[in-house]
mmCIF file of N, CA, C and O in Angstrom:
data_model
loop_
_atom_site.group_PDB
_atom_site.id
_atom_site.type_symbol
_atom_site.label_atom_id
_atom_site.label_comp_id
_atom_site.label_asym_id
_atom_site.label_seq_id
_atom_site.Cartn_x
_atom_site.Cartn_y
_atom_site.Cartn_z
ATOM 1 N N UNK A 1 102.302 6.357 2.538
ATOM 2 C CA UNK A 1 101.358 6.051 3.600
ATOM 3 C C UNK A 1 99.968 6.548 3.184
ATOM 4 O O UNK A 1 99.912 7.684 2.712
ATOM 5 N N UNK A 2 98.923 5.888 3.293
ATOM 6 C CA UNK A 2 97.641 6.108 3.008
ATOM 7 C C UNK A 2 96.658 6.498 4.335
ATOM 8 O O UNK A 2 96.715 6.160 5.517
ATOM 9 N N UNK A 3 95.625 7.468 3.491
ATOM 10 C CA UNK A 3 95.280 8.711 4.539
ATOM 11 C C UNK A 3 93.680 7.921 4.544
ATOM 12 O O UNK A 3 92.647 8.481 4.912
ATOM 13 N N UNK A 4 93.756 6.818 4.154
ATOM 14 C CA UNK A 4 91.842 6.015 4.100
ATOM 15 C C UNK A 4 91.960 5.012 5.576
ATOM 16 O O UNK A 4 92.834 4.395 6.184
ATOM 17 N N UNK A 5 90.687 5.259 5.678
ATOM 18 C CA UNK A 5 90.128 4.149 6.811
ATOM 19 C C UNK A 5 89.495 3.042 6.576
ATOM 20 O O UNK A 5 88.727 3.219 5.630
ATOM 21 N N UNK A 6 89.449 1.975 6.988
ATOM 22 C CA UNK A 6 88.365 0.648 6.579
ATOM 23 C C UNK A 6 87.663 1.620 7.412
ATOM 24 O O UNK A 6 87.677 2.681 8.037
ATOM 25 N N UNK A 7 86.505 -0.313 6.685
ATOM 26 C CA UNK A 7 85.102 0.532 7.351
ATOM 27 C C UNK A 7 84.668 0.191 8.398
ATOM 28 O O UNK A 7 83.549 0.512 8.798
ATOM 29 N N UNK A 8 85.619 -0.641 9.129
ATOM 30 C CA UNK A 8 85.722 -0.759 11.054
ATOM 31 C C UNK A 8 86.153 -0.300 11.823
ATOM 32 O O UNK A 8 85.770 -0.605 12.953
ATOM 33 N N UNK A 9 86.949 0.459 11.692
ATOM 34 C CA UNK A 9 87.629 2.232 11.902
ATOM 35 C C UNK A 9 86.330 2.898 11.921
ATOM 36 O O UNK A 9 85.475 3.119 12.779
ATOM 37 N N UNK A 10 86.481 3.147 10.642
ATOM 38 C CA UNK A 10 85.162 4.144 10.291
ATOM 39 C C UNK A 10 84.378 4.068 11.660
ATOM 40 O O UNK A 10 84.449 4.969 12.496
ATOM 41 N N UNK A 11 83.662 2.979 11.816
ATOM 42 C CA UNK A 11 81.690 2.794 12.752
ATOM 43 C C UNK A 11 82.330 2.758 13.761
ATOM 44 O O UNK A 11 81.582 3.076 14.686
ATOM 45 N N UNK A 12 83.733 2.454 14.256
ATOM 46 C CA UNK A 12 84.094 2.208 15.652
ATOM 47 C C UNK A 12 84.126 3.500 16.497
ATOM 48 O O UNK A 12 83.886 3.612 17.699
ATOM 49 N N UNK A 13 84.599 4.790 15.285
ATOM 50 C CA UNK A 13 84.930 6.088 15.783
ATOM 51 C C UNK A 13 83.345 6.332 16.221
ATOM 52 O O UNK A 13 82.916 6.527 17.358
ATOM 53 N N UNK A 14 82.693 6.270 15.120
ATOM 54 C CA UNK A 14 81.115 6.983 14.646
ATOM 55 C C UNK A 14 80.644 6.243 15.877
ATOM 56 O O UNK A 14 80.299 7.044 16.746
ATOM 57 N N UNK A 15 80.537 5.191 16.179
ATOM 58 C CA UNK A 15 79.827 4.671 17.325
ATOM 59 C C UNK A 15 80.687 5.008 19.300
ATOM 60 O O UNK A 15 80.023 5.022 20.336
ATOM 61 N N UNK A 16 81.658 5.142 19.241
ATOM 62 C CA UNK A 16 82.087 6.473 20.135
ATOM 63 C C UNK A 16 81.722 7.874 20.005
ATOM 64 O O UNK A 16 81.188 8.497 20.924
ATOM 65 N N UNK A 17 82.011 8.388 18.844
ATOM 66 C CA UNK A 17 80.917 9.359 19.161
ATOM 67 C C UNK A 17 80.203 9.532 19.473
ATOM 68 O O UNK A 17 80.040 10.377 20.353
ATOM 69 N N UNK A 18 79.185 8.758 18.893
ATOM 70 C CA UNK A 18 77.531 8.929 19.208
ATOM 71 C C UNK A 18 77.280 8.837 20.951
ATOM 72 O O UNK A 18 76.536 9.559 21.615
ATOM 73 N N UNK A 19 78.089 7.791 21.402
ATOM 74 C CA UNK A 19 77.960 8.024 23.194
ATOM 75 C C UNK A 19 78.764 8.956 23.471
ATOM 76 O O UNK A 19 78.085 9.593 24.276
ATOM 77 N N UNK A 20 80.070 9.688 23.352
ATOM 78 C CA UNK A 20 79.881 10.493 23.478
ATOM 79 C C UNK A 20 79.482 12.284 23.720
ATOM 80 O O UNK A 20 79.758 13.287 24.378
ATOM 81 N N UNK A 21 78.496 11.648 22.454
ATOM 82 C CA UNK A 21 77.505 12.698 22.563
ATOM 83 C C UNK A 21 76.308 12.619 23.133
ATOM 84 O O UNK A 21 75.687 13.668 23.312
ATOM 85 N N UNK A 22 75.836 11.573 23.466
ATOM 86 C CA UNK A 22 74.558 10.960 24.153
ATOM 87 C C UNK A 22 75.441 11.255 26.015
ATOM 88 O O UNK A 22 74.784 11.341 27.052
ATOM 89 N N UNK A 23 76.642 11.331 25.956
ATOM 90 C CA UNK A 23 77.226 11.398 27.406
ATOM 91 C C UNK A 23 77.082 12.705 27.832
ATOM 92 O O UNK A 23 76.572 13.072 28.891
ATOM 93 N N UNK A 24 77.709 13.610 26.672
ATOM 94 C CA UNK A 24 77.408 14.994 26.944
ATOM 95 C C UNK A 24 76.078 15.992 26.712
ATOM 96 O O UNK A 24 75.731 17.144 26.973
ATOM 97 N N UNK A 25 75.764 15.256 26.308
ATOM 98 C CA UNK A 25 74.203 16.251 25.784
ATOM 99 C C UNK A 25 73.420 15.125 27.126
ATOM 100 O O UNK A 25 72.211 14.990 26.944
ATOM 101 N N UNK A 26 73.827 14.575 28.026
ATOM 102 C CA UNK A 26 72.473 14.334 29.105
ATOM 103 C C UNK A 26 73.607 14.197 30.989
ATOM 104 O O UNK A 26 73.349 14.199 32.193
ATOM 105 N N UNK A 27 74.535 14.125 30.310
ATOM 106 C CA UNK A 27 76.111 14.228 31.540
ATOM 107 C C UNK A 27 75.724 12.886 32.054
ATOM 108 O O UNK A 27 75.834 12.900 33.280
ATOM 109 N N UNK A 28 75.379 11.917 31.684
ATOM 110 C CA UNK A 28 75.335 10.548 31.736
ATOM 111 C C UNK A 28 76.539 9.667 31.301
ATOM 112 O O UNK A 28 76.618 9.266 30.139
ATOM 113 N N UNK A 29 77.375 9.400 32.137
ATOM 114 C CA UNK A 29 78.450 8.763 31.628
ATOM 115 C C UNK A 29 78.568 7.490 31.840
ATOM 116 O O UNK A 29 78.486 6.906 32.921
ATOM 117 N N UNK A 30 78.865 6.826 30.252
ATOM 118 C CA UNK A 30 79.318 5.173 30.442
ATOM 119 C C UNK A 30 80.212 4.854 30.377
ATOM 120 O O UNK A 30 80.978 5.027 29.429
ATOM 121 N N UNK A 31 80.484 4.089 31.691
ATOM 122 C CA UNK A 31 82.016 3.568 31.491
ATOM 123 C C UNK A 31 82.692 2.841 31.234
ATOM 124 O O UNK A 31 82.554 2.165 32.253
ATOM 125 N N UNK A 32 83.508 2.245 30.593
ATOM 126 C CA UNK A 32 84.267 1.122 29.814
ATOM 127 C C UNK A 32 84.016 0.916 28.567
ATOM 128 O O UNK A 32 83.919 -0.177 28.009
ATOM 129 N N UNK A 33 83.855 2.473 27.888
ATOM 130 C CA UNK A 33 82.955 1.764 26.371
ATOM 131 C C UNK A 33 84.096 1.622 25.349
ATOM 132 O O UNK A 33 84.012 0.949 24.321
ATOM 133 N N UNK A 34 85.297 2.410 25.785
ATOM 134 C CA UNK A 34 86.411 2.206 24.864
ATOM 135 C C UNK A 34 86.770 0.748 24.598
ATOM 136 O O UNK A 34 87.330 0.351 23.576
ATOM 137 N N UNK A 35 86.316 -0.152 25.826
ATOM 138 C CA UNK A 35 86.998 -1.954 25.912
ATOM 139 C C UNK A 35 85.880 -2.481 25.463
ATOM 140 O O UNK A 35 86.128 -3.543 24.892
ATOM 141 N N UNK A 36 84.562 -2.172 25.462
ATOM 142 C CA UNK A 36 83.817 -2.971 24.594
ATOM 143 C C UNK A 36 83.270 -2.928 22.798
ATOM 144 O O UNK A 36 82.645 -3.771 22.153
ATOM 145 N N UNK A 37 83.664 -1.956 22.510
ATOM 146 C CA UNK A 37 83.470 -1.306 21.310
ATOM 147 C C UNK A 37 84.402 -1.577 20.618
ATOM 148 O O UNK A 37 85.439 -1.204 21.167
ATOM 149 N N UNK A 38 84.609 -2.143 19.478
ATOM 150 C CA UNK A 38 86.130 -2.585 18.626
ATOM 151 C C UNK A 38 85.608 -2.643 17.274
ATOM 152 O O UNK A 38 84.536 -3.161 16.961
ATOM 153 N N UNK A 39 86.527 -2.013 16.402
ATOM 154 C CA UNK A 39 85.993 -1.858 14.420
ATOM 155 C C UNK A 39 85.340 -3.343 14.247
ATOM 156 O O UNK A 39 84.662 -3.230 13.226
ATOM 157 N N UNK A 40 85.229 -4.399 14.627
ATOM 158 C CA UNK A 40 84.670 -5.271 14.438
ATOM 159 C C UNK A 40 83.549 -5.866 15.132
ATOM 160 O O UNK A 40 82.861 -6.730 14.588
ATOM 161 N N UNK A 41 83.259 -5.314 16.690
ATOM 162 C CA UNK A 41 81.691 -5.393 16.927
ATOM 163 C C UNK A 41 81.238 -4.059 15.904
ATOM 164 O O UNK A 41 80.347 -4.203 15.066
ATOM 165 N N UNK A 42 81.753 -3.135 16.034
ATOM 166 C CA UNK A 42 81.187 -2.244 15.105
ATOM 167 C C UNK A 42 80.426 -2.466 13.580
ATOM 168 O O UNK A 42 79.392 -2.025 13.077
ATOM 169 N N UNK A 43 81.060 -3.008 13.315
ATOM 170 C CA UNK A 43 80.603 -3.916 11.992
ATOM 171 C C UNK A 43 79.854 -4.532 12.174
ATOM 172 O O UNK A 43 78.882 -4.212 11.488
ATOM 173 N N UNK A 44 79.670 -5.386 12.797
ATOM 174 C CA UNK A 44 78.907 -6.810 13.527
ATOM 175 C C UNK A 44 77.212 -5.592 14.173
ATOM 176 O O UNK A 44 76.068 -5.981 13.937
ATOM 177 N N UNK A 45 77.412 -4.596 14.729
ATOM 178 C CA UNK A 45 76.728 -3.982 15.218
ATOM 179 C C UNK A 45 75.455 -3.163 14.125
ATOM 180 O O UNK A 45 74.274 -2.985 14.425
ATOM 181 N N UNK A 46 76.196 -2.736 12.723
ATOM 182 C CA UNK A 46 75.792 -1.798 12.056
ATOM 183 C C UNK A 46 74.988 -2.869 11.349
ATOM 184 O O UNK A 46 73.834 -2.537 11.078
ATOM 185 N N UNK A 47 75.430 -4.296 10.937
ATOM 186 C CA UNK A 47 74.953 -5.600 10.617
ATOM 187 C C UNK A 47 73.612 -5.878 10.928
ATOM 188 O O UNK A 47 72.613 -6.104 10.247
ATOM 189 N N UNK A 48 73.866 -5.797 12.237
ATOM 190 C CA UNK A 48 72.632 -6.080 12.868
ATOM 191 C C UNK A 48 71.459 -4.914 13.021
ATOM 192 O O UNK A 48 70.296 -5.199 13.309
ATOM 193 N N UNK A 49 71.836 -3.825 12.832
ATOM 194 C CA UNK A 49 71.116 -2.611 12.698
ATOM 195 C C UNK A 49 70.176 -2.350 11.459
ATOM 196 O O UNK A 49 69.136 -1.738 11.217
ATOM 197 N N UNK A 50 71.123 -3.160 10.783
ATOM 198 C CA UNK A 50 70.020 -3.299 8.924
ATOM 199 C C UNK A 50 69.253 -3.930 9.170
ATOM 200 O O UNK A 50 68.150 -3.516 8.815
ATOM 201 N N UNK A 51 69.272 -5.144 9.821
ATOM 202 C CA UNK A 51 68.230 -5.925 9.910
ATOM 203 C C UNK A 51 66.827 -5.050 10.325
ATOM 204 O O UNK A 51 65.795 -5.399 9.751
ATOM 205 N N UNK A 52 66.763 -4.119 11.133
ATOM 206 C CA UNK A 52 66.015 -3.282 11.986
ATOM 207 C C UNK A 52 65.695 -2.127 11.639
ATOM 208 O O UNK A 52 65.470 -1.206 12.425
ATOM 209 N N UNK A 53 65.636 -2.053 10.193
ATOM 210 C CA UNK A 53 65.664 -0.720 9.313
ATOM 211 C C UNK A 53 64.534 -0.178 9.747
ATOM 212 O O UNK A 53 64.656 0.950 10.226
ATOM 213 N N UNK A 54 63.244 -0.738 9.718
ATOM 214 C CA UNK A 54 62.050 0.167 9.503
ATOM 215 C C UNK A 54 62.015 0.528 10.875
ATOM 216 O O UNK A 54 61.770 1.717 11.074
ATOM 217 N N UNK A 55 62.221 -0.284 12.010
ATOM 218 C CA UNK A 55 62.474 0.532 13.546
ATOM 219 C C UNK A 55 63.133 1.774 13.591
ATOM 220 O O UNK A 55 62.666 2.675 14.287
ATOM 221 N N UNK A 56 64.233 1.946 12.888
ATOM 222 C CA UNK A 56 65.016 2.816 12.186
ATOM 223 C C UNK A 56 64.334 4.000 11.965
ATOM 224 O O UNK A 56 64.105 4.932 12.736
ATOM 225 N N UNK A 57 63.947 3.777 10.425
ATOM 226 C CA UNK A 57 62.883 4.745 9.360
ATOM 227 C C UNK A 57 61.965 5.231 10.539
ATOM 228 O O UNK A 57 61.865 6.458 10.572
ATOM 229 N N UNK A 58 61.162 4.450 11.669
ATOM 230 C CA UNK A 58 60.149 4.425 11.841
ATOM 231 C C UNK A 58 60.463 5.417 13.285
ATOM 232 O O UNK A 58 59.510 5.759 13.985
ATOM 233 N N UNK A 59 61.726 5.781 13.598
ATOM 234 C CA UNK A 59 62.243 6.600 15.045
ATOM 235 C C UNK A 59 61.613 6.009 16.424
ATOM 236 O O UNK A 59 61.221 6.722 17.348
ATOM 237 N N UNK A 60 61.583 4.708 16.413
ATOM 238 C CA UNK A 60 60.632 4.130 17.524
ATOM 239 C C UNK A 60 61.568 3.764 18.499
ATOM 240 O O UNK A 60 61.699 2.540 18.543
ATOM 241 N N UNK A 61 62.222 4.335 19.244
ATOM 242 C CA UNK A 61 62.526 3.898 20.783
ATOM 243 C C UNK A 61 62.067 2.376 21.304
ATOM 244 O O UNK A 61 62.965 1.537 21.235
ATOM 245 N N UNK A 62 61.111 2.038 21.685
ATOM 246 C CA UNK A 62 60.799 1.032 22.186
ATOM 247 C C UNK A 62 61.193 -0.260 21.182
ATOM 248 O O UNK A 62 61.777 -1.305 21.468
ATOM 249 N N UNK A 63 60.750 0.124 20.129
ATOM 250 C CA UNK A 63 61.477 -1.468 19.414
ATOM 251 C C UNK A 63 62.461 -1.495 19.157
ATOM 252 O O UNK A 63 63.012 -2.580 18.973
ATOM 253 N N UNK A 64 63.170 -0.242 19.019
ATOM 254 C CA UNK A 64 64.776 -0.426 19.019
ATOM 255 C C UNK A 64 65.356 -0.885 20.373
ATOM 256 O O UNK A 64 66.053 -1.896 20.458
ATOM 257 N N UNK A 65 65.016 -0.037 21.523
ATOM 258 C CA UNK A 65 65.219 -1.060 22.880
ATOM 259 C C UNK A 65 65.130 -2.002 23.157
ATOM 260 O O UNK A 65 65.875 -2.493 24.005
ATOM 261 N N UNK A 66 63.964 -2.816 22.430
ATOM 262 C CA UNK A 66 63.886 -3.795 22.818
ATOM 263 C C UNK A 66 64.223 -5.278 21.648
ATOM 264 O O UNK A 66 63.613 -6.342 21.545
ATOM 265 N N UNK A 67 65.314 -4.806 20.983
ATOM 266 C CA UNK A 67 66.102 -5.603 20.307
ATOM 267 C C UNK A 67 67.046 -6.570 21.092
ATOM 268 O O UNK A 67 67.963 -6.304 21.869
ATOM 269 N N UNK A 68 66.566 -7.745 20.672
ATOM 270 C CA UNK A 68 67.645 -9.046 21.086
ATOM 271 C C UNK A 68 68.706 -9.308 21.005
ATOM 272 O O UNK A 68 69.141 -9.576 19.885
ATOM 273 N N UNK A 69 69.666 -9.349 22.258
ATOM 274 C CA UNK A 69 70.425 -8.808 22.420
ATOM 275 C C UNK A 69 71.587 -7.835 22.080
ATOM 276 O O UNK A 69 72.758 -8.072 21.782
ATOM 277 N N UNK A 70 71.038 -6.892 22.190
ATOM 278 C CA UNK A 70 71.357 -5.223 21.523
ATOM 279 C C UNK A 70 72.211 -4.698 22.734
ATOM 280 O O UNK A 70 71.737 -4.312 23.803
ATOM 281 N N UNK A 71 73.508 -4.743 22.409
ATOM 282 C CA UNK A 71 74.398 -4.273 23.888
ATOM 283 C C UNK A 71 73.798 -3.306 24.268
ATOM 284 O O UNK A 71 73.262 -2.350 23.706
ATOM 285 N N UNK A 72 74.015 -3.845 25.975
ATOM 286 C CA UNK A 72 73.502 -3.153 27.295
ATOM 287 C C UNK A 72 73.698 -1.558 26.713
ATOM 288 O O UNK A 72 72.774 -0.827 26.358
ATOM 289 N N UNK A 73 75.130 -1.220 26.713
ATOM 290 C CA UNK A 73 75.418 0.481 26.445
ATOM 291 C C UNK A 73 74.777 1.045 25.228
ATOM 292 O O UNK A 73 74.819 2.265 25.069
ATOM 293 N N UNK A 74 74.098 0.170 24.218
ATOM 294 C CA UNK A 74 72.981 0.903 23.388
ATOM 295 C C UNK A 74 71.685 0.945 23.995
ATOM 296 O O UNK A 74 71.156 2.055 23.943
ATOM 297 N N UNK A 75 71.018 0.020 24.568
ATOM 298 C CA UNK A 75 69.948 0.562 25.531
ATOM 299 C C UNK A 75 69.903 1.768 26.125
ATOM 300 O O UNK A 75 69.057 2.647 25.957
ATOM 301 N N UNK A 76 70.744 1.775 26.750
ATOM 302 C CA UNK A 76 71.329 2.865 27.696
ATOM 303 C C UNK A 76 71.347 4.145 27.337
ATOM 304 O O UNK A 76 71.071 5.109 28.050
ATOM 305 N N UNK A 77 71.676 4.143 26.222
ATOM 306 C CA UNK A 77 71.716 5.631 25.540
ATOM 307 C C UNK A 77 70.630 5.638 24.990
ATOM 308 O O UNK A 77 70.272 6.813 24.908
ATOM 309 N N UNK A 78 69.542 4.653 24.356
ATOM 310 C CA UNK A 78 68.317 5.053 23.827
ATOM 311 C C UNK A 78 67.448 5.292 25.297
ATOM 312 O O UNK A 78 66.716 6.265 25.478
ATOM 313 N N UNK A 79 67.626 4.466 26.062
ATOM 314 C CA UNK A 79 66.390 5.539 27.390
ATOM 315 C C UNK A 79 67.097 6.261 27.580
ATOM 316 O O UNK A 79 67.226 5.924 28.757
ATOM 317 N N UNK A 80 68.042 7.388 27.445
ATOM 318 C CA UNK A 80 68.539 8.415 28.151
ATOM 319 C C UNK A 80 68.173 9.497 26.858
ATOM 320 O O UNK A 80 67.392 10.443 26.969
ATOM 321 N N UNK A 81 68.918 9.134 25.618
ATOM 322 C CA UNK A 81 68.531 10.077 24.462
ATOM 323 C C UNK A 81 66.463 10.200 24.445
ATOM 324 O O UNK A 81 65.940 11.234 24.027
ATOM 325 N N UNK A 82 65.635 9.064 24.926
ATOM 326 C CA UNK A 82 64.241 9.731 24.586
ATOM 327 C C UNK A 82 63.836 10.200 25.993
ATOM 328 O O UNK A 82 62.651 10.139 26.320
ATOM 329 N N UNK A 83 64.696 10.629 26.771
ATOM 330 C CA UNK A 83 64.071 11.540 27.845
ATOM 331 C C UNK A 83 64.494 12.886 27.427
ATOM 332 O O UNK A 83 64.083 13.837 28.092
ATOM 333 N N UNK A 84 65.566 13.180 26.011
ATOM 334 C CA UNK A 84 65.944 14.468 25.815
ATOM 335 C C UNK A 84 65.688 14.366 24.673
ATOM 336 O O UNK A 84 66.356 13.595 23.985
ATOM 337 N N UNK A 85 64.680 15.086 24.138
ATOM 338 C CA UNK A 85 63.906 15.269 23.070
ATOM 339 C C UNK A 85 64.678 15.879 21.960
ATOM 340 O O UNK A 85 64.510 15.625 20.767
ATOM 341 N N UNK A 86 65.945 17.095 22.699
ATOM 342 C CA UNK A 86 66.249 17.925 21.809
ATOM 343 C C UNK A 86 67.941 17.238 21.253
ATOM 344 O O UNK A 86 68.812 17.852 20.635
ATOM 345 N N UNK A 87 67.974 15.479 21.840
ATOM 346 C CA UNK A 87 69.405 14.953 21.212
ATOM 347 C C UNK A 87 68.428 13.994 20.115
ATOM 348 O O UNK A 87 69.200 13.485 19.302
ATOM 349 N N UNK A 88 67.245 13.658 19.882
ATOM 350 C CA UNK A 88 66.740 12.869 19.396
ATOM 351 C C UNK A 88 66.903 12.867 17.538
ATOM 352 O O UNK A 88 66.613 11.819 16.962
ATOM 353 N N UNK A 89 67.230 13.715 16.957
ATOM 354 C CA UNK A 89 67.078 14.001 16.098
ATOM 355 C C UNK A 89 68.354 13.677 15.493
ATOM 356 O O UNK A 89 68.321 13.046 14.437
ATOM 357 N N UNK A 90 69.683 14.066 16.080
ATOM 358 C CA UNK A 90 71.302 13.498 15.699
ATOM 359 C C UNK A 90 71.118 12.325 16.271
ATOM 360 O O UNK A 90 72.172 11.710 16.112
ATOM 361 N N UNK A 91 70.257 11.584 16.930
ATOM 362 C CA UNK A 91 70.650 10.063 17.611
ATOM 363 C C UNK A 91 70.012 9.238 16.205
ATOM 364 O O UNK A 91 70.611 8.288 15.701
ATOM 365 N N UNK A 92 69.269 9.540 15.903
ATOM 366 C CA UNK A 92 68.500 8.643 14.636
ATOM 367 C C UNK A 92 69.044 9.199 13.418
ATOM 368 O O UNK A 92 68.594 8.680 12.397
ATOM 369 N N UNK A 93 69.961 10.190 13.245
ATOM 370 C CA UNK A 93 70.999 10.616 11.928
ATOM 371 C C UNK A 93 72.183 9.217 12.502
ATOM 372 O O UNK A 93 72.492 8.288 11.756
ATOM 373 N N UNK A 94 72.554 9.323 13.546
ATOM 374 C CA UNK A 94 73.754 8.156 13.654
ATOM 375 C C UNK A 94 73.491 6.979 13.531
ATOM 376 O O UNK A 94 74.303 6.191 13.046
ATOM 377 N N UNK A 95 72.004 6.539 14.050
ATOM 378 C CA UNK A 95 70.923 4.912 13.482
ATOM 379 C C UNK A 95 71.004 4.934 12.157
ATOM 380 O O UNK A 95 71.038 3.854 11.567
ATOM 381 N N UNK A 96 71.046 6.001 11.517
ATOM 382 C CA UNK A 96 70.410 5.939 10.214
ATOM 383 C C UNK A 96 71.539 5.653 9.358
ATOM 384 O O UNK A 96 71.302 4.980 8.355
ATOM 385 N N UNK A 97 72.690 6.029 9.562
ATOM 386 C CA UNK A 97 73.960 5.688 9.229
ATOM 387 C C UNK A 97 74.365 4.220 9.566
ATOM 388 O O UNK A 97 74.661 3.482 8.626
ATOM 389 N N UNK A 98 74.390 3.842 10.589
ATOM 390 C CA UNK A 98 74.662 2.985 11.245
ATOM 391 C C UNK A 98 73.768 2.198 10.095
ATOM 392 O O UNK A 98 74.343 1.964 9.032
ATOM 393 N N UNK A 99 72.707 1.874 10.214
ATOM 394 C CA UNK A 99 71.996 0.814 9.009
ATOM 395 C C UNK A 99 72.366 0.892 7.608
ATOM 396 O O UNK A 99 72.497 -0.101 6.892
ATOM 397 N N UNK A 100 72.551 2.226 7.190
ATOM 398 C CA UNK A 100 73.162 2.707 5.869
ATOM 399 C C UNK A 100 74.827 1.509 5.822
ATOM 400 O O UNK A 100 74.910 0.587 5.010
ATOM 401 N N UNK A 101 75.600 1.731 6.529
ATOM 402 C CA UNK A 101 76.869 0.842 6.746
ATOM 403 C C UNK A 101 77.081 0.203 6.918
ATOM 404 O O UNK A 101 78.238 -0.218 6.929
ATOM 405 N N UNK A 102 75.644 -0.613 7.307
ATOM 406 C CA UNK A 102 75.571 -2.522 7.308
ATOM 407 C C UNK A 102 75.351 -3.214 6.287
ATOM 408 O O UNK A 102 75.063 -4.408 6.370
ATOM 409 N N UNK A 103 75.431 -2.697 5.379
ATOM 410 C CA UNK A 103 74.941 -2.876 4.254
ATOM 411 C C UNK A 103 76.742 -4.067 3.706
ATOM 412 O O UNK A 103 77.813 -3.534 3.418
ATOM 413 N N UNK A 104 76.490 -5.712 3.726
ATOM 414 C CA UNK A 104 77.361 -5.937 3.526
ATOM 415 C C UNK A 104 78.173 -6.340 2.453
ATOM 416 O O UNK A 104 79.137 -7.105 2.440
ATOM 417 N N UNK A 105 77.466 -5.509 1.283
ATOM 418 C CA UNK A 105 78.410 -5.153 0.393
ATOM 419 C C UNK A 105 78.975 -3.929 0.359
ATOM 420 O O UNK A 105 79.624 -3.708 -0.663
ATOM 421 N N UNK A 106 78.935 -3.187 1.047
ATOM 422 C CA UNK A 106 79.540 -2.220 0.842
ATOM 423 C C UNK A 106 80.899 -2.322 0.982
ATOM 424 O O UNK A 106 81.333 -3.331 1.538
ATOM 425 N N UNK A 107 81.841 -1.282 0.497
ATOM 426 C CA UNK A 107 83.281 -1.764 0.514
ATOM 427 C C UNK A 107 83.698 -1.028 1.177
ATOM 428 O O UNK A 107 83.119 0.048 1.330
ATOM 429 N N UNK A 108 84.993 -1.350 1.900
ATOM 430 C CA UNK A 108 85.960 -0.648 2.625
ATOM 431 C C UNK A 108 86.314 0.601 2.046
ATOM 432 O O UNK A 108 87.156 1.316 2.589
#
């Protein structure tokens, strides 16, 4: 039995985390994110996150918010993470990953 993860596993966990840690570091809770989140929007998600690198690089809230159509529950956590200054810094380590892993050659 093998102890490796694809890499839709992988972003599916990493992108639960990240809410909730954006849940606990502001006690803002979203609900139903376990049924919308699956290793394959995850993928599909981190995809679309490359596209948006320098928003990324660039730690800008507003143009990352205001990405076309960028699920509701990522909005959500970016106006809640830039009213708390002091989660801002692990929220754009998990963006920054997140674009790092869209990268679609990368391999499983």
């Amino acid at each position: 039995m093998s102890n490796t993860v694809n890499k839709g596993d992988f972003l599916h966990e990493k992108m639960l985390n990240m809410i909730r840690f954006v849940s606990e570091g502001t006690g803002v809770v979203i609900e139903g994110l376990e049924k919308q989140v699956t290793p394959v929007r995850a993928v599909l998600f981190c995809q679309e996150m490359r596209k948006h690198k320098l928003k990324i690089i660039h730690r800008d809230f507003l143009a990352l918010h205001n990405i076309e159509d960028l699920p509701s529950f990522i909005q959500d956590a970016i106006v809640t993470v830039r009213k708390h200054p002091d989660l801002h810094d692990k929220f754009w380590r998990y963006m920054e990953l997140f674009v790092m892993m869209g990268d679609e050659n990368e391999q499983d």
